[in-house]
C-alpha positions as a printed Julia matrix, in Angstrom:
406×3 Matrix{Float64}:
  -0.03   0.23    0.17
   3.11   2.21    0.82
   4.18   1.59   -2.48
   1.42   2.95   -4.55
   0.65   5.74   -2.85
   4.2    6.68   -3.31
   3.18   6.16   -6.76
   0.23   8.14   -6.8
   2.08  11.1    -5.4
   4.68  10.89   -7.58
   2.3   10.72  -10.56
   0.69  13.79   -9.32
   3.59  16.11   -8.75
   4.53  15.26  -12.62
   0.97  16.59  -13.48
   1.06  19.8   -11.74
   4.29  20.68  -12.95
   3.97  20.07  -16.96
   2.88  23.46  -18.47
   0.13  23.79  -21.1
   1.07  24.6   -24.98
  -0.05  27.52  -26.16
  -0.67  25.73  -28.92
  -2.82  23.18  -27.93
  -6.22  23.64  -26.29
  -7.26  22.95  -23.15
  -9.24  20.02  -22.41
 -12.25  21.59  -21.14
 -12.29  23.75  -24.23
 -11.18  26.79  -22.6
  -9.18  29.45  -24.68
  -5.37  29.52  -24.47
  -3.6   32.55  -22.93
  -2.43  33.76  -26.6
  -5.96  33.52  -27.49
  -7.37  34.93  -25.06
  -5.76  38.33  -25.32
  -5.89  38.03  -28.68
  -9.56  38.16  -28.22
  -9.19  41.09  -26.05
  -7.05  42.76  -28.14
 -10.27  42.88  -30.61
 -12.97  43.53  -28.71
 -10.51  46.52  -27.19
 -10.18  47.73  -30.91
 -13.64  47.34  -31.9
 -14.66  49.0   -28.98
 -12.63  52.05  -29.92
 -13.78  51.96  -33.15
 -17.64  52.5   -32.19
 -16.85  54.78  -29.09
 -15.21  56.97  -32.47
 -18.61  56.23  -34.44
 -20.73  57.73  -31.67
 -18.27  60.85  -31.44
 -18.53  61.43  -34.76
 -22.41  60.95  -34.27
 -22.66  63.32  -31.28
 -20.08  65.67  -33.46
 -22.8   66.43  -36.18
 -25.37  67.21  -33.2
 -23.14  69.7   -31.81
 -22.82  70.59  -35.89
 -26.48  71.1   -36.17
 -26.68  73.27  -32.8
 -23.57  75.78  -33.95
 -25.23  76.61  -37.13
 -28.73  78.08  -36.12
 -27.24  81.36  -34.71
 -24.92  82.36  -37.67
 -27.73  81.92  -39.86
 -30.57  83.6   -38.13
 -29.96  87.07  -39.16
 -29.99  85.58  -43.0
 -33.16  83.25  -42.23
 -34.9   86.27  -41.38
 -34.35  88.6   -44.08
 -34.84  86.02  -46.6
 -38.25  84.71  -45.18
 -39.02  88.59  -44.22
 -40.18  87.28  -40.8
 -39.47  88.59  -36.96
 -37.76  87.27  -33.85
 -40.6   85.47  -32.68
 -41.49  83.84  -35.93
 -37.64  82.88  -36.75
 -37.58  81.23  -32.96
 -40.15  78.89  -33.88
 -37.21  76.89  -35.3
 -36.11  76.18  -32.34
 -39.61  75.45  -30.8
 -40.13  72.69  -33.8
 -36.54  71.55  -33.08
 -37.96  71.21  -29.72
 -41.38  69.56  -30.71
 -39.07  67.17  -32.86
 -36.86  66.34  -30.04
 -39.2   65.58  -27.37
 -41.28  63.08  -29.81
 -38.07  61.02  -30.62
 -37.38  61.09  -27.15
 -40.75  59.46  -25.63
 -40.32  57.73  -29.27
 -37.35  56.29  -27.62
 -38.87  54.53  -24.7
 -40.65  52.25  -27.16
 -38.09  51.66  -29.93
 -35.05  50.93  -27.52
 -37.0   47.83  -26.7
 -38.2   46.78  -29.98
 -35.37  46.9   -31.96
 -32.01  47.25  -30.07
 -29.21  50.32  -29.66
 -27.92  49.77  -33.48
 -30.94  49.87  -35.03
 -32.59  52.5   -33.14
 -29.67  54.78  -33.59
 -29.36  54.51  -37.41
 -33.04  55.51  -37.84
 -32.19  58.53  -36.06
 -29.42  59.19  -38.25
 -31.66  58.71  -41.19
 -33.91  61.41  -40.25
 -31.22  63.78  -39.97
 -30.37  62.83  -43.72
 -33.7   63.55  -45.02
 -33.98  66.56  -42.75
 -31.18  68.02  -44.62
 -31.6   67.49  -47.9
 -34.51  69.33  -47.99
 -33.55  71.8   -46.08
 -30.95  72.77  -48.44
 -33.67  73.46  -50.97
 -35.01  76.6   -49.11
 -38.64  75.19  -49.41
 -41.16  77.69  -47.85
 -40.92  79.05  -44.47
 -43.55  76.67  -42.65
 -41.8   73.55  -44.23
 -38.28  74.62  -43.6
 -39.87  74.66  -39.37
 -41.35  71.38  -39.98
 -37.87  70.07  -41.34
 -36.32  71.24  -37.98
 -38.44  69.29  -36.23
 -37.87  66.06  -38.3
 -34.36  66.73  -37.83
 -35.23  66.94  -33.77
 -36.26  63.65  -34.09
 -33.0   61.97  -35.0
 -31.44  63.69  -33.22
 -33.17  62.38  -29.82
 -32.77  59.07  -30.74
 -29.11  59.09  -31.52
 -28.4   61.41  -28.22
 -30.33  59.0   -26.14
 -28.67  55.91  -27.61
 -25.1   57.2   -27.6
 -24.81  58.5   -24.14
 -27.21  55.53  -22.82
 -23.76  53.36  -24.14
 -21.67  55.29  -23.22
 -23.0   55.7   -19.32
 -23.23  51.83  -19.16
 -19.48  50.9   -20.31
 -17.25  50.16  -17.48
 -14.34  51.13  -18.68
 -13.72  54.75  -17.35
 -17.56  56.29  -18.52
 -16.75  59.75  -17.09
 -13.98  60.18  -19.07
 -15.68  58.96  -22.45
 -19.16  60.96  -21.56
 -16.75  64.06  -21.09
 -14.65  63.51  -24.81
 -18.19  62.65  -26.22
 -19.77  65.49  -25.26
 -16.71  67.73  -25.88
 -17.05  66.74  -29.01
 -20.45  67.73  -29.66
 -19.51  70.78  -28.94
 -16.27  71.46  -30.88
 -18.75  70.66  -32.53
 -13.32  68.89  -31.28
 -18.54  71.4   -30.7
 -18.86  68.62  -31.17
 -20.33  67.27  -29.0
 -20.09  67.54  -28.5
 -19.26  68.46  -28.38
 -16.09  67.42  -28.45
 -13.37  66.23  -30.62
 -12.91  69.68  -30.86
 -14.86  70.25  -34.2
 -18.93  70.26  -33.99
 -20.74  73.46  -32.57
 -17.38  75.15  -32.84
 -16.57  74.26  -36.11
 -20.28  74.84  -37.79
 -20.25  78.43  -36.78
 -17.05  79.02  -38.69
 -19.01  77.31  -41.85
 -22.43  78.7   -41.35
 -20.86  82.44  -41.02
 -18.99  82.34  -44.21
 -22.81  80.56  -45.7
 -24.61  83.0   -43.85
 -23.1   86.3   -46.44
 -23.38  84.01  -49.67
 -26.3   84.35  -52.08
 -26.75  80.44  -51.73
 -26.59  80.45  -47.67
 -28.95  77.32  -47.81
 -26.02  75.1   -49.29
 -24.69  74.64  -46.0
 -27.37  72.39  -45.08
 -25.94  70.41  -48.14
 -23.01  70.38  -46.33
 -24.61  69.41  -43.13
 -26.42  66.49  -45.63
 -22.63  64.96  -46.79
 -21.94  64.35  -43.34
 -25.2   62.85  -42.06
 -24.88  60.65  -45.05
 -21.42  59.61  -43.98
 -22.55  59.0   -40.44
 -25.25  56.87  -41.39
 -22.94  54.62  -43.08
 -20.53  54.3   -40.27
 -23.16  53.44  -38.28
 -24.59  50.97  -39.91
 -21.26  49.34  -40.38
 -19.58  49.5   -37.0
 -22.75  49.4   -34.16
 -24.4   45.91  -33.22
 -27.92  45.56  -33.73
 -28.77  43.02  -31.18
 -32.23  43.92  -28.98
 -31.94  45.0   -25.65
 -33.79  41.96  -24.0
 -37.05  43.74  -23.14
 -39.56  44.13  -25.37
 -42.08  45.98  -23.12
 -42.32  49.77  -23.6
 -40.48  51.36  -20.49
 -43.0   54.09  -20.08
 -44.08  53.44  -16.96
 -40.92  52.49  -15.2
 -39.0   55.76  -16.34
 -41.42  58.47  -14.84
 -41.95  56.4   -11.94
 -38.47  57.0   -10.99
 -37.89  60.53   -8.91
 -34.04  60.78   -9.87
 -35.18  61.05  -13.72
 -37.61  64.04  -12.67
 -35.05  65.36  -10.95
 -32.18  65.23  -13.68
 -34.84  66.56  -16.12
 -35.09  69.71  -14.67
 -31.45  70.82  -14.45
 -31.14  69.55  -17.85
 -33.76  71.48  -19.03
 -32.49  74.64  -17.71
 -29.08  73.87  -18.39
 -29.76  73.49  -21.87
 -31.98  76.34  -21.88
 -29.38  78.22  -21.09
 -26.29  76.76  -23.54
 -28.69  77.1   -26.23
 -29.7   80.42  -25.83
 -26.72  82.16  -25.21
 -24.77  79.96  -28.45
 -28.0   80.66  -30.72
 -28.56  84.43  -29.67
 -25.22  86.14  -28.63
 -25.05  86.99  -32.69
 -28.14  88.74  -32.67
 -27.18  90.33  -29.14
 -24.16  91.4   -30.35
 -25.1   92.88  -33.92
 -27.87  94.74  -32.62
 -26.86  96.05  -28.97
 -23.17  95.81  -29.35
 -23.02  97.08  -32.99
 -20.93  94.04  -34.31
 -20.34  93.46  -38.13
 -21.02  90.26  -40.29
 -18.17  88.4   -38.76
 -20.01  88.53  -35.53
 -20.97  85.06  -35.67
 -16.84  83.93  -34.96
 -18.41  84.5   -31.7
 -20.75  81.5   -31.26
 -17.84  79.6   -32.11
 -15.51  81.27  -29.63
 -18.87  79.99  -26.92
 -18.73  76.24  -28.19
 -15.05  76.81  -28.48
 -14.98  77.53  -24.39
 -17.8   74.79  -24.21
 -15.78  71.87  -25.75
 -12.17  73.18  -24.1
 -14.38  73.18  -20.52
 -15.84  69.67  -20.94
 -12.35  67.85  -21.33
 -10.09  70.17  -19.27
 -12.13  70.02  -16.38
 -12.25  66.5   -15.69
  -9.49  66.51  -13.53
 -11.01  69.53  -11.55
 -14.14  67.32  -11.08
 -12.36  64.49   -9.78
 -10.34  66.42   -7.48
 -12.73  68.69   -5.84
 -16.18  66.57   -6.66
 -18.65  66.81   -9.4
 -21.41  68.11   -6.89
 -18.96  70.86   -5.42
 -17.57  71.58   -9.19
 -20.88  71.86  -10.46
 -21.93  74.67   -7.68
 -18.79  76.83   -8.26
 -19.11  76.57  -12.26
 -23.22  77.99  -12.08
 -21.86  80.7    -9.91
 -19.19  81.6   -12.56
 -20.99  81.57  -15.17
 -23.67  83.58  -13.76
 -20.88  86.65  -12.56
 -19.51  86.46  -16.43
 -23.14  86.76  -18.03
 -23.78  89.66  -15.65
 -20.44  91.23  -17.28
 -21.08  90.86  -20.68
 -24.66  92.76  -19.58
 -23.59  95.25  -18.2
 -20.35  95.75  -19.71
 -20.47  97.71  -23.17
 -17.57  96.04  -25.16
 -17.89  94.21  -28.14
 -14.69  92.96  -27.52
 -14.63  92.33  -23.81
 -18.43  90.8   -24.4
 -17.27  88.54  -27.12
 -14.08  87.31  -24.72
 -16.06  86.51  -21.84
 -18.74  84.72  -23.64
 -16.18  82.24  -24.47
 -15.17  81.17  -20.84
 -18.95  81.33  -19.8
 -19.04  78.46  -22.28
 -15.62  77.0   -20.88
 -17.7   76.77  -16.93
 -20.65  75.41  -18.55
 -19.2   72.49  -20.21
 -18.63  69.94  -17.76
 -22.42  70.36  -16.34
 -23.87  68.1   -18.98
 -21.42  65.37  -18.52
 -21.69  65.08  -15.18
 -25.28  64.98  -15.13
 -25.01  62.1   -17.51
 -22.15  60.18  -15.38
 -24.8   60.91  -12.33
 -27.82  59.17  -14.18
 -25.05  56.46  -15.22
 -25.05  55.99  -11.36
 -28.33  56.52   -9.89
 -31.02  54.64  -12.64
 -31.02  50.83  -13.13
 -29.33  49.83  -16.19
 -32.1   48.57  -18.24
 -33.67  51.71  -18.08
 -31.0   53.74  -18.6
 -31.02  54.57  -22.32
 -35.02  54.87  -22.01
 -34.75  57.39  -19.22
 -31.7   59.2   -20.86
 -33.43  60.01  -24.04
 -36.36  61.59  -21.72
 -33.79  63.69  -19.84
 -32.19  65.19  -22.83
 -35.61  65.52  -24.35
 -36.25  68.13  -21.34
 -33.31  69.7   -22.18
 -34.76  70.34  -25.81
 -37.7   71.7   -24.11
 -36.25  74.1   -22.01
 -34.2   75.3   -25.3
 -37.34  76.68  -26.43
 -38.61  77.89  -23.31
 -35.11  79.95  -22.34
 -35.31  81.29  -26.05
 -39.0   82.47  -26.01
 -38.02  84.22  -23.11
 -35.39  86.14  -24.21
 -37.46  87.43  -26.81
 -39.41  89.4   -23.91
 -38.39  92.91  -25.02
 -34.73  91.77  -25.32
 -33.0   94.98  -26.44
 -34.95  97.33  -23.56
 -33.07  94.85  -20.68
 -29.93  95.98  -21.95
 -28.71  98.49  -19.78
 -25.57  99.57  -21.62
């Protein structure tokens, strides 16, 4: 018996000392270390490509946001409409965005991430195509609403996707929205080019006879966006076929975040959209005043990226209050100090401090909301932001010039 036990011990030790070959799969079917590393590298590469594609999608959203301000004076002259009528562009864009946000609650569970975001991109392609033809003003406004539906679907899906990531979602959310507003505006704001770059282009088109060809440029970008989304993103369903209406609206956190975003986006769009008209009519700015809008959105982009470390250092909640007070103080300077150059520079700094607020809110949503309701909830929160953009734009119309003391 002793000899048998010794033989068994020797045999077991020899088995434990044997190293598995990298070329031979394990008997259980597990992937070898080399194969696992290759698979992880492939998944990481695919994730980077998908994230870059979503950045381009939100870059286009930032491009759209930065377009309207510089074109407003030209649209007023072409269609012979006053402030109140031209502001219908904001109102119908808001209606479209809210419609898209509500539709997202139904479409997300039924068709899934990839299909819904592609559908949103196709809405934008169609809208830009018809806007470039300079249709009658009622139809021009209607296509702004269709564009809003498309942006709402893409915004909800992209934010929900990034907020649910496990690998550093806070940094990626900041980059995503920085692209929208370099819009980097790009969006978002923030590859450094969407809302920052579009006013540069829109200002030039606003001074040309064929000003509406700016929307033809937007059409080409939207078409490229659709192609990239179709080629890169997965089309799996979320696994929930039921509508998320009741579940989303039962969450108190959703309504609080929606109100915050309503006020924030209202301020952001009002400043970025009406600052050009304000500078021209009140401060005596010339046709190139549209570049000031680029400065504002450029500040938004820079703030969303460069203030990430500040948010981590002092805490996002505390940073939010500091940025809000600084932005309010700087806006008072724009209003009270009758300086064209000073106002232009100050508006850019206002954008810098406002920039981090949206990503902070989206990060908070990702932490406090159930993951299976995240995309639908973010869609509704973002839709409330568009409602705020229309509401505050209308408030701005209430005797804007007499409110200026300078």
